Amino acid sequence: MFDDISPSNSGRASGFGESFKILFRWKNSVYRLLWEPFLIYVASYITLSLIYDYVLSDSARIDFEAIAAYCSKYTSSLPIVLLLGFFTSTSMQRWFAVFNTLPGTAKVIAIFVLALKENAAEGAQMIQQYSRWILLSWTFTFRLICQPLKKLYPDLQSLQNAGLLLEHERLQLEQVQSHHASESDHYLSLAVLDWNLSILKRCNRQGLFMIPADCNRQVDALMAFKKSCCNTLKFSSKNIPVALIQVVTITVYSIGLASLMARNLADKNHATSFITGYFPMLNTFQYFLYLSWLRFGAMASNPFGEDDDDIDITKLLQSHIEDAERLQALYISSPADELVTK
Amino acid sequence: MFDDISPSNSGRASGFGESFKILFRWKNSVYRLLWEPFLIYVASYITLSLIYDYVLSDSARIDFEAIAAYCSKYTSSLPIVLLLGFFTSTSMQRWFAVFNTLPGTAKVIAIFVLALKENAAEGAQMIQQYSRWILLSWTFTFRLICQPLKKLYPDLQSLQNAGLLLEHERLQLEQVQSHHASESDHYLSLAVLDWNLSILKRCNRQGLFMIPADCNRQVDALMAFKKSCCNTLKFSSKNIPVALIQVVTITVYSIGLASLMARNLADKNHATSFITGYFPMLNTFQYFLYLSWLRFGAMASNPFGEDDDDIDITKLLQSHIEDAERLQALYISSPADELVTK
Amino acid sequence: MFDDISPSNSGRASGFGESFKILFRWKNSVYRLLWEPFLIYVASYITLSLIYDYVLSDSARIDFEAIAAYCSKYTSSLPIVLLLGFFTSTSMQRWFAVFNTLPGTAKVIAIFVLALKENAAEGAQMIQQYSRWILLSWTFTFRLICQPLKKLYPDLQSLQNAGLLLEHERLQLEQVQSHHASESDHYLSLAVLDWNLSILKRCNRQGLFMIPADCNRQVDALMAFKKSCCNTLKFSSKNIPVALIQVVTITVYSIGLASLMARNLADKNHATSFITGYFPMLNTFQYFLYLSWLRFGAMASNPFGEDDDDIDITKLLQSHIEDAERLQALYISSPADELVTK
Amino acid sequence: MFDDISPSNSGRASGFGESFKILFRWKNSVYRLLWEPFLIYVASYITLSLIYDYVLSDSARIDFEAIAAYCSKYTSSLPIVLLLGFFTSTSMQRWFAVFNTLPGTAKVIAIFVLALKENAAEGAQMIQQYSRWILLSWTFTFRLICQPLKKLYPDLQSLQNAGLLLEHERLQLEQVQSHHASESDHYLSLAVLDWNLSILKRCNRQGLFMIPADCNRQVDALMAFKKSCCNTLKFSSKNIPVALIQVVTITVYSIGLASLMARNLADKNHATSFITGYFPMLNTFQYFLYLSWLRFGAMASNPFGEDDDDIDITKLLQSHIEDAERLQALYISSPADELVTK
Amino acid sequence: MFDDISPSNSGRASGFGESFKILFRWKNSVYRLLWEPFLIYVASYITLSLIYDYVLSDSARIDFEAIAAYCSKYTSSLPIVLLLGFFTSTSMQRWFAVFNTLPGTAKVIAIFVLALKENAAEGAQMIQQYSRWILLSWTFTFRLICQPLKKLYPDLQSLQNAGLLLEHERLQLEQVQSHHASESDHYLSLAVLDWNLSILKRCNRQGLFMIPADCNRQVDALMAFKKSCCNTLKFSSKNIPVALIQVVTITVYSIGLASLMARNLADKNHATSFITGYFPMLNTFQYFLYLSWLRFGAMASNPFGEDDDDIDITKLLQSHIEDAERLQALYISSPADELVTK
């Protein structure tokens, strides 16, 4: 499954050929991302220029100039570009890897639906249970790593209200929760997957599968789904180290602070000293280049958050639920029959 | 499947050994890509030189020189090379990854054709429907991410005219469309795949498969096809962030603007100041190196557009349609029979 | 399986959006990692400044200044940034690769449990043995590469006490140990896997599998588990070369030592020379940037140690044991039966 | 399959430990690759020095010195190292990826041979046809991307002469060719694969497979072979963009030209100005470092050419043909029988 | 399988946390790798200093100083760091890739052992032959790329003496050898694999497999083993180009030579000029950083040699042989039977 595919979005990409168009987009743009710090930065810079030009005494100016030169040296000495390059490309590689391995519910449900005998007494009920539990297990997995989903379904009761969980199931899961206080969601997910294994065993015992060997295929698909859930958790739990993010962040911010002071005051030409003092393009550009780069790395290291470019897990869940409903319907009716026979 | 394999194209590569030959190609060349901005750039640069040499007063020249020195510093201060390096190599890696995972229709159709009993009453019809729906689902997927295909088939009626869709199927799909306004193409693709699942179920019920377990293989292939379609959409929707492209583009353009002014006017030697003023090789080269690099990254981040190096999806669809027709023909006749028995 | 997924941990990631919050975390932070060397470094630096300002004679000061200039050149000449960049990104790529290929016990146990006939006389015993031996083999593998696990289970007796090993099994394994003195753990792991192959053969002979072909699936899963164990060992044994770690470490430390002396004493301005002498932000920042970068690479090159960010293998084993118990229970009872029939 | 494994070649690698030995190899060496441009470069450089020292007037010398300084700046300003680094490492990664995915014929033939009933009337003929067509399809694929193979087999008649194609097959393929003028080889390859699908269908109809389900395995292997062929074509057709190769090439050559002039003539010391003028080690080394780096990238971007390090497709085809013959022989005789029974 | 896992080795890694400990290791250390060139380098450097200080006349000193300055420029102009970075990381990536794809013999033997009927007359003999031939084919593959193994088994007779080959088999292989003079080992490996295909055919014909379809699984595993062998050869034959290794090596050595002369003699301060002359820390460090980096790349580009960090193929073969023996024993006896029934 996927999200956020809209014509306007795909239209963006092809507009790139005309190189300028993309510069004037606002949605997801760097302007929207950084306009606030930008204003603060420029205001601070100009304030310092005004102080230098109109407030300071001559001796204070000499100190100011020395500090400005020191800050210039500071900003150019730190190896920030390579640090950001390695940090961001590592984060992005992980981001893409996470995105490609998100667990999907469609396959495991579809092969179950198509493997059951058609007129079995319990068939429809089994399918309904099986697919609901797959969705439930998916939800428990993503609740662990995705704040918006956690907010939407903060507890078992909210899941029951949403129809993903029944009363007596919730009671049983609460027992699991009480055993594993700190990481209960993970164990809830595992418990629900065990229920699904039970369904498979029961179907096999009652001869509900068209071919006896079909049971094995279901187990394989279910274990692959479980592994995929665990991998998603692993990616999130063993991510870019916090300390690395701190180091990169501190470095960028300290360069930003120093670059507020950093200016070449030795050049006494009227035109350029005015530019240097009141149109700090070079400093601003350099700092916001670093800052935006840092943001990309930071966004990429937390793909399930609430940023614009993050993966919209809530919408994704909705899409999985609809897909599951369509597959359940397939057991009873065959939409294609009427199409074929026409 | 693939596209754009022509003898002339493959001949290109081997011509590289003789290092010079490739420099004089026009098709897909950097010259064709950049000759317009190149002319504008050089003209602007020389105009500025003429103004400096023949228009400005002495005091204005001093300001011009100061600004030129400031711009020189500007162009050399921004860490553009590493930024471009990381941006372009990340884009290209994704480009290659997308290209390797494009969904193919051949396998899912071929195994269906070879699994059906030979003289089944509905066989030929089933195969025709199944393969047409696979192609239809492929088309819906690529319409989402590929502007040229969207232009070719803007709505369901155009697909019906092209023979990919029947009247009563279109009516049913229009209902799906009305439910999912914003992302209908995605849901159309899913709906058509559900029809194919129905066909599989129907064939199984009527005993059309040579071996009962064959149905499972079809389901697996169909789900793999579905996953492949979704992956292509995912690659396109969660691409290089817009903001990153904006940042890189702004940086390159601002360096380009600054480099128009950036020149060393302190050197008063006749020969070199003439070169500096009227043959701006260094500035031009540097800027167009960055600009072409930026273009590669930009092209790679939008692989389904209309650029020369982009993937020609329309042609690819045609090739898939022909392939499907050949495979359908295989059900009725066996081209090899006559070849073998000779 | 996985470890260390707690709400507090996952909460961290989403807090990143608000850029500042992450800077004030202590757990796993760069401050906790480096506060000791930081204090030592700053104290040493200031001591040197005091000596220069208040102890040295004028001629000694001239030598001090020359040495300081030499050290400044030293710290800027070594290509430490790229060295660290390549080292750390190579280490991290391996770290992620190791993490993704850790062997899991769930699948191999689950398919065994679901393949056995339900009311077989020896069934429950077979399952108990099989899953215990899988866990045992996993433990032998990780004892080789993970110090904390080696400390927990230093010998076979300790494993017997933990219930992973029976008396008569231990006696047999001690024979294996005496044959292969230096790398016994590896051979213990292989021997236990051979026992499992024996169980599969025995079950097949006695007709315990529901479908005869099921035996093959078990063998495949078991060989995949074996390969996964061997891969984990391979990753650990053929890691980043020791000599490379030494080179990077020596380089960073020597830069650290030189940067204690490195200072610009030619600048005689009161304000900046005070900053240079007693607030060595530039030197400190630069060195600790390198040092923390080195630490990330070093941690990543040893993923099974006792650092905060390392993988907690002991906890992971516990989780595998619990999972195995749940799967064993599935053979006898079916938790879902009561849930379904409600 | 593979090529170019000779003892001398493998001996090379192990000789590396003794660091000097590899420097004195001629085969595949950088000396052999670059001795011609090297001589031209050095001769041009010295000629310029002679002109400066013995021909030019004093005023011309001043211009020469200014231009030399300008060229020095030029060579050091372009970011050639990073450009080459990103270009070459991207090319090499693709090279290795291509090399690992070359389609092999052995598996698809071997499983066909071992699946047919032993004393079938048409068995031997079927196997001969099937394997010849696999090789034919392989040849069509590589003719598209490999000039040497295209030269060896320029048309269908030459393939018929080589025994890969029969008379009546050629006639049929010529019809395909006339339909698809520009990319016929691709469609020839697909057509031949369709013949193989026909053979599978025919064998299944006549009950030639030992197990009915074997037909499916053959189809899977054949479709995998087809996908592998298409992937190889895709890799070659969507390679590093021509424009990128042009940009890198122009940059390196322009630096080479500038570095002929680039020299420090301000230094008037006798010893070093003699070195600068007549032993241009620094310039030469720098340029040839770039040039050789460029060559690696260029070679890697065209893996099927005629360079020393390219893949020898013609030899590879021969090896595949021999392998196919051995596998065909296996159907009739069993070499191991006599070995086993001894 | 794997090699070189010893407690001391794994103990190394965890010792890293305490950052200093690893610096004092000797085994595999950078000291052991480079102490000889280090002594030579320092002695040469100091000799040059002594000549300058005590031998040269004043005018010669001026030339010496000019050349020293020229050399300083030389060492800092070449882009060695990036060259080494790209070279070494490319080599290491290939090294890890090779290591992960080494062919293993365990799976192909294990599934053969477990698929044969238990009391078959020829069973034990078949298994013995099959597994010996697998090992033989493995040995032929690695003889091609691994000098130590080639030394151990220089010809067929030595393999016969080691028990891997029988008399009449050797005679047959000598015929293969005489046909393919230059690359015989490759064809020997293929010939032996064909014998194994014969065994599979024979077992199938005689009904030795428990399930008829088992033969297919054996063929698949055998073809996968063959592909894995070929991949290992491919990795080794199409490695980092010789010319690239030469370029990097020449660059590093020429920088080493230049850095012997490179020194700042303009600085006349007593303290620093003494350091510059007789404690060449900066030059030494820089050069040995490059040299060790080069060595890592060189070692990684030749993974099967005799260096400390190389893969010990001889030991690996021994381990494969023992594993094969254990698996053969499994056919007759079942070690687990007694363990289970207790």
Short mmCIF file of N, CA and C in Angstrom, two decimals, chain C residues 16 24 50 62-63 68 80 82 101 103 115 137 158 161 177 180 196-197 222 236 242 254 275 279 283 300 309 318 331:
data_model
loop_
_atom_site.label_atom_id
_atom_site.label_comp_id
_atom_site.label_asym_id
_atom_site.label_seq_id
_atom_site.Cartn_x
_atom_site.Cartn_y
_atom_site.Cartn_z
N PHE C 16 11.90 14.98 17.68
CA PHE C 16 12.95 15.64 16.93
C PHE C 16 12.43 16.84 16.15
N PHE C 24 18.56 18.29 24.69
CA PHE C 24 18.61 18.25 26.15
C PHE C 24 18.37 16.86 26.72
N LEU C 50 47.54 29.58 31.05
CA LEU C 50 48.05 30.23 32.26
C LEU C 50 49.57 30.22 32.26
N ILE C 62 58.32 33.12 22.87
CA ILE C 62 58.52 33.07 21.42
C ILE C 62 58.54 31.61 20.95
N ASP C 63 59.24 30.75 21.71
CA ASP C 63 59.22 29.32 21.35
C ASP C 63 57.80 28.77 21.44
N ALA C 68 53.06 26.64 18.98
CA ALA C 68 51.61 26.76 18.81
C ALA C 68 51.25 26.87 17.33
N ILE C 80 41.68 14.31 8.48
CA ILE C 80 40.93 13.50 9.44
C ILE C 80 39.45 13.40 9.08
N LEU C 82 37.78 13.28 6.19
CA LEU C 82 37.42 12.26 5.21
C LEU C 82 37.71 10.86 5.75
N THR C 101 20.39 -9.20 9.71
CA THR C 101 20.53 -10.62 9.42
C THR C 101 20.66 -11.47 10.67
N PRO C 103 19.96 -14.13 13.23
CA PRO C 103 19.09 -15.29 13.07
C PRO C 103 17.92 -15.25 14.04
N ALA C 115 3.45 -28.59 11.55
CA ALA C 115 3.53 -29.69 10.59
C ALA C 115 3.29 -31.06 11.23
N SER C 137 21.41 -23.79 20.13
CA SER C 137 22.32 -23.50 19.03
C SER C 137 22.46 -21.99 18.83
N SER C 158 26.48 -23.97 33.27
CA SER C 158 25.58 -22.83 33.49
C SER C 158 24.37 -22.90 32.55
N ASN C 161 22.07 -25.42 34.07
CA ASN C 161 21.34 -24.82 35.19
C ASN C 161 20.19 -23.95 34.70
N GLN C 177 33.54 -30.60 22.72
CA GLN C 177 34.44 -29.54 23.20
C GLN C 177 35.88 -30.01 23.27
N HIS C 180 37.61 -30.00 19.80
CA HIS C 180 37.86 -28.71 19.14
C HIS C 180 38.14 -27.65 20.18
N ASN C 196 19.13 -31.82 15.62
CA ASN C 196 17.81 -31.45 15.10
C ASN C 196 17.53 -32.13 13.77
N LEU C 197 18.55 -32.25 12.93
CA LEU C 197 18.37 -33.00 11.69
C LEU C 197 17.93 -34.43 12.02
N LEU C 222 15.69 -25.30 8.62
CA LEU C 222 16.81 -25.53 9.53
C LEU C 222 18.14 -25.12 8.89
N SER C 236 30.98 -10.87 12.28
CA SER C 236 31.75 -10.46 13.44
C SER C 236 33.22 -10.78 13.29
N VAL C 242 41.43 -4.42 12.64
CA VAL C 242 41.97 -3.77 13.86
C VAL C 242 42.89 -2.62 13.48
N SER C 254 46.13 12.11 18.30
CA SER C 254 47.28 12.99 18.09
C SER C 254 46.80 14.38 17.70
N ILE C 275 39.66 35.20 24.57
CA ILE C 275 38.85 34.06 24.12
C ILE C 275 39.74 32.89 23.72
N PHE C 279 38.65 30.52 26.52
CA PHE C 279 37.41 29.90 26.04
C PHE C 279 37.67 29.20 24.70
N ASN C 283 38.87 25.04 19.19
CA ASN C 283 39.65 23.82 19.34
C ASN C 283 38.82 22.70 19.96
N ALA C 300 29.87 1.16 16.28
CA ALA C 300 29.26 0.42 15.18
C ALA C 300 30.09 -0.78 14.76
N ASP C 309 24.16 1.86 23.04
CA ASP C 309 23.49 1.67 21.77
C ASP C 309 23.68 0.26 21.22
N GLN C 318 16.04 -13.97 26.00
CA GLN C 318 14.85 -14.15 26.83
C GLN C 318 13.59 -14.08 25.99
N TYR C 331 0.78 -26.32 20.23
CA TYR C 331 0.58 -27.69 19.80
C TYR C 331 -0.54 -28.35 20.59
#
